[in-house]
């Protein structure tokens, strides 16, 4: 029996790469997009409409998959958005919106699929977080925080649903060559702002994404995780240095680790 997978944010970037790879190796794939009609000619799997911040849209999307296939084996919560800006200056509503997309939306997706997975006595939920979730990064504080919150919620959810045969885990990617920069919310560069290095850091952040590896690395990592009988709670995928940063934070004195991060961002 083909396993049925639902991938949010599958019209581009990591979500698209994952959907294409899983379809290629035999999964029955449904993706989501805010406007599927824009991609009907170019994407070889079904795209369903989804607004990740709207409860009714989430329920409708999940119900449609179950109606079509009578089951739902895997949820990959990939949809997310970036946000940058100095913590003092960034708009509070923009931070709330970022949490709604990166944290609360994925949680509601999980809440929507769990009843069916419980009926099946099986299911897997993979929440895509970020290596940035392991540390506060300059001018990326709300993004780090929203992904970190999703990671911690995943730990709680994992323990709560384990008895039902449902697996919950996170995958934290580093920088990959996607179009995330074009969809990221940027706090405006304010004239006479004391945070003169924000603009330079923003350029540096975009360079890291542009120089990232192929998103197919993430797709293959997900496919590998799905073969595991007892997956770990947290996985990372990215360059050696990006994955090393998590370890360094755990073993170095905080002021030394902070200095390394500031040097990396040229602060």
Coordinates of C-alpha atoms in Angstrom, one line a residue:
X1 CA 0.0 0.0 0.0
X2 CA 1.3 3.4 -1.0
X3 CA 1.9 5.6 2.1
X4 CA 0.0 9.0 1.9
X5 CA 2.0 12.1 2.7
X6 CA 0.8 15.7 3.0
X7 CA 3.5 18.3 2.7
X8 CA 2.7 22.0 3.5
X9 CA 4.4 24.7 1.4
X10 CA 5.2 22.3 -1.5
X11 CA 5.1 24.7 -4.4
X12 CA 8.7 25.8 -4.0
X13 CA 11.9 25.3 -2.1
X14 CA 12.4 22.5 0.4
X15 CA 8.8 21.5 0.2
X16 CA 8.8 21.1 -3.6
X17 CA 12.1 19.1 -3.5
X18 CA 10.7 16.8 -0.9
X19 CA 7.4 16.2 -2.7
X20 CA 9.1 15.4 -5.9
X21 CA 11.6 13.0 -4.3
X22 CA 9.0 11.2 -2.3
X23 CA 6.7 10.8 -5.3
X24 CA 9.6 9.5 -7.3
X25 CA 10.3 6.7 -4.7
X26 CA 6.7 5.6 -4.5
X27 CA 4.8 7.7 -2.0
X28 CA 1.3 9.1 -2.7
X29 CA 2.0 12.8 -2.4
X30 CA -0.3 15.8 -1.7
X31 CA 1.2 19.2 -1.3
X32 CA -0.2 22.6 -0.3
X33 CA 0.0 26.1 -1.6
X34 CA -1.9 29.3 -1.0
X35 CA -2.8 29.4 -4.7
X36 CA -2.5 26.0 -6.4
X37 CA -3.8 27.3 -9.7
X38 CA -0.5 29.0 -10.4
X39 CA 1.3 25.7 -10.5
X40 CA -1.1 23.3 -12.2
X41 CA 1.1 23.0 -15.3
X42 CA 4.4 22.5 -13.7
X43 CA 4.0 20.3 -10.6
X44 CA 3.4 16.5 -11.1
X45 CA 1.5 15.9 -7.9
X46 CA -1.7 17.3 -6.4
X47 CA -1.6 20.7 -4.8
X48 CA -4.3 21.6 -2.3
X49 CA -5.2 25.1 -1.2
X50 CA -4.1 25.9 2.3
X51 CA -3.7 29.0 4.4
X52 CA -1.6 27.8 7.3
X53 CA -2.9 30.5 9.7
X54 CA -6.6 29.7 9.2
X55 CA -8.2 26.9 11.2
X56 CA -11.0 26.2 8.6
X57 CA -8.5 26.1 5.8
X58 CA -6.4 23.5 7.7
X59 CA -9.4 21.3 8.5
X60 CA -10.7 21.4 4.9
X61 CA -7.2 20.5 3.5
X62 CA -6.7 17.5 5.8
X63 CA -10.3 16.3 5.3
X64 CA -9.8 16.4 1.5
X65 CA -6.7 14.1 1.7
X66 CA -8.6 11.7 4.0
X67 CA -11.6 11.8 1.7
X68 CA -9.5 10.9 -1.4
X69 CA -7.3 8.2 0.2
X70 CA -9.2 7.1 3.4
X71 CA -5.9 7.5 5.3
X72 CA -3.0 9.9 6.0
X73 CA 0.3 8.4 7.0
X74 CA 2.7 11.3 7.0
X75 CA 2.5 15.0 7.7
X76 CA 5.5 17.1 6.8
X77 CA 5.0 20.6 8.3
X78 CA 7.3 22.5 5.9
X79 CA 5.5 25.8 5.3
X80 CA 7.3 28.7 7.0
X81 CA 8.5 32.2 6.5
X82 CA 11.6 34.2 7.5
X83 CA 11.7 37.5 9.4
X84 CA 14.6 39.9 10.0
X85 CA 15.1 43.1 12.0
X86 CA 16.6 44.5 15.2
X87 CA 14.7 43.4 18.2
X88 CA 14.1 47.0 19.3
X89 CA 12.7 48.1 16.0
X90 CA 10.8 45.1 14.6
X91 CA 7.0 45.4 14.5
X92 CA 5.2 43.3 17.1
X93 CA 2.5 42.4 14.7
X94 CA 5.1 41.0 12.3
X95 CA 6.5 38.9 15.1
X96 CA 3.0 37.6 15.9
X97 CA 2.4 36.8 12.2
X98 CA 5.7 34.9 12.0
X99 CA 4.8 32.7 15.0
X100 CA 1.3 32.1 13.5
X101 CA 2.9 30.7 10.4
X102 CA 6.0 29.0 11.8
X103 CA 4.7 27.6 15.1
X104 CA 0.9 27.8 15.6
X105 CA 0.0 26.7 12.1
X106 CA 2.1 23.5 12.2
X107 CA 0.6 22.7 15.6
X108 CA -2.9 23.1 14.2
X109 CA -2.0 20.9 11.3
X110 CA -0.8 18.2 13.7
X111 CA -4.0 18.6 15.7
X112 CA -6.0 18.0 12.5
X113 CA -4.2 14.8 11.4
X114 CA -3.8 13.1 14.8
X115 CA -7.4 11.7 15.1
X116 CA -7.0 9.9 11.8
X117 CA -3.5 8.7 12.6
X118 CA -4.8 7.4 16.0
X119 CA -7.6 5.5 14.3
X120 CA -4.9 3.9 12.1
X121 CA -2.6 3.2 15.1
X122 CA 0.2 4.7 13.0
X123 CA 1.5 7.9 11.5
X124 CA 4.5 10.2 11.3
X125 CA 4.6 14.0 11.8
X126 CA 7.8 15.7 10.8
X127 CA 8.1 19.4 11.8
X128 CA 10.7 21.3 9.8
X129 CA 12.4 23.7 12.1
X130 CA 15.9 25.2 11.5
X131 CA 19.4 25.1 12.8
X132 CA 18.7 28.7 13.8
X133 CA 16.2 27.3 16.4
X134 CA 19.1 26.2 18.6
X135 CA 20.5 29.7 19.2
X136 CA 19.4 33.4 19.1
X137 CA 20.9 34.9 16.0
X138 CA 21.4 38.7 15.5
X139 CA 18.6 40.4 13.5
X140 CA 16.8 37.0 13.3
X141 CA 15.5 36.7 16.8
X142 CA 11.8 36.1 16.1
X143 CA 12.6 33.5 13.5
X144 CA 14.9 31.6 15.8
X145 CA 12.3 31.9 18.6
X146 CA 9.4 30.7 16.5
X147 CA 11.3 27.7 15.2
X148 CA 12.6 26.9 18.7
X149 CA 9.0 27.0 20.0
X150 CA 7.9 24.5 17.4
X151 CA 10.9 22.3 18.3
X152 CA 9.9 22.2 22.0
X153 CA 6.2 21.7 21.2
X154 CA 7.3 18.7 19.1
X155 CA 9.0 17.2 22.1
X156 CA 5.8 17.4 24.2
X157 CA 3.6 16.2 21.4
X158 CA 5.9 13.2 20.7
X159 CA 5.5 11.9 24.3
X160 CA 1.7 12.5 24.3
X161 CA 0.9 10.6 21.1
X162 CA 3.5 7.8 21.3
X163 CA 1.0 5.3 22.8
X164 CA -1.2 5.7 19.7
X165 CA 1.6 4.6 17.4
X166 CA 2.3 8.1 16.1
X167 CA 5.9 9.3 15.7
X168 CA 6.7 13.0 16.0
X169 CA 10.1 14.5 15.2
X170 CA 11.9 17.6 13.9
X171 CA 14.3 18.2 11.1
X172 CA 16.4 21.3 11.3
X173 CA 17.9 22.4 8.0
X174 CA 20.8 24.9 7.7
X175 CA 21.0 27.3 4.7
X176 CA 19.8 25.9 1.4
X177 CA 19.4 27.5 -2.0
X178 CA 15.7 28.4 -2.0
X179 CA 13.6 31.4 -2.6
X180 CA 12.9 32.0 1.1
X181 CA 14.7 35.4 1.0
X182 CA 12.1 36.7 -1.5
X183 CA 9.3 35.8 0.9
X184 CA 11.0 36.9 4.1
X185 CA 9.6 39.9 6.1
X186 CA 12.3 42.5 6.4
X187 CA 12.0 45.2 9.1
X188 CA 12.7 48.4 7.3
X189 CA 16.2 49.9 7.5
X190 CA 15.5 53.1 9.4
X191 CA 17.4 56.3 8.7
X192 CA 19.5 57.3 11.7
X193 CA 18.8 54.0 13.3
X194 CA 21.5 53.0 15.9
X195 CA 21.6 49.5 14.3
X196 CA 23.7 50.5 11.3
X197 CA 25.0 47.0 10.8
X198 CA 21.5 45.6 10.2
X199 CA 21.6 46.3 6.5
X200 CA 25.0 44.7 6.1
X201 CA 23.9 41.7 8.1
X202 CA 20.8 41.4 5.9
X203 CA 23.0 41.2 2.8
X204 CA 25.1 38.5 4.6
X205 CA 22.1 36.5 5.5
X206 CA 20.9 36.5 1.8
X207 CA 24.4 35.4 0.7
X208 CA 24.3 32.4 3.0
X209 CA 21.0 31.3 1.4
X210 CA 22.2 31.9 -2.2
X211 CA 25.4 29.8 -1.5
X212 CA 23.4 27.0 0.2
X213 CA 23.4 23.4 -1.1
X214 CA 20.6 21.8 -3.1
X215 CA 17.2 21.4 -1.4
X216 CA 17.3 17.7 -2.6
X217 CA 19.7 17.0 0.4
X218 CA 16.8 17.8 2.7
X219 CA 14.4 15.6 0.6
X220 CA 16.8 12.7 0.8
X221 CA 17.3 13.2 4.6
X222 CA 13.5 13.0 5.0
X223 CA 13.2 9.9 2.9
X224 CA 15.9 8.3 5.0
X225 CA 14.2 9.3 8.3
X226 CA 10.9 7.7 7.1
X227 CA 12.6 4.3 6.8
X228 CA 13.5 4.3 10.5
X229 CA 11.5 2.2 12.9
X230 CA 12.3 4.3 15.9
X231 CA 13.4 7.8 14.8
X232 CA 15.1 10.2 17.1
X233 CA 13.2 13.3 18.2
X234 CA 15.6 15.8 16.5
X235 CA 17.6 15.7 13.3
X236 CA 19.8 18.3 11.6
X237 CA 20.9 18.6 7.9
X238 CA 23.2 21.2 6.5
X239 CA 26.9 22.0 6.2
X240 CA 29.4 20.7 8.7
X241 CA 29.9 24.1 10.3
X242 CA 26.1 24.7 10.6
X243 CA 25.6 21.4 12.4
X244 CA 28.7 22.0 14.5
X245 CA 27.2 25.2 15.8
X246 CA 24.6 23.3 17.9
X247 CA 27.4 21.3 19.5
X248 CA 29.6 24.3 20.1
X249 CA 26.8 26.1 21.9
X250 CA 26.4 23.2 24.3
X251 CA 30.1 22.9 25.1
X252 CA 31.6 26.4 24.9
X253 CA 31.3 29.1 27.6
X254 CA 28.4 31.3 26.5
X255 CA 30.5 34.4 26.0
X256 CA 32.9 32.6 23.6
X257 CA 30.0 31.1 21.6
X258 CA 28.4 34.6 21.4
X259 CA 31.7 36.0 20.1
X260 CA 31.8 33.3 17.4
X261 CA 28.3 34.2 16.3
X262 CA 29.0 37.9 16.3
X263 CA 32.2 37.4 14.2
X264 CA 30.2 35.3 11.8
X265 CA 27.7 38.1 11.3
X266 CA 30.5 40.7 11.3
X267 CA 29.2 42.5 14.4

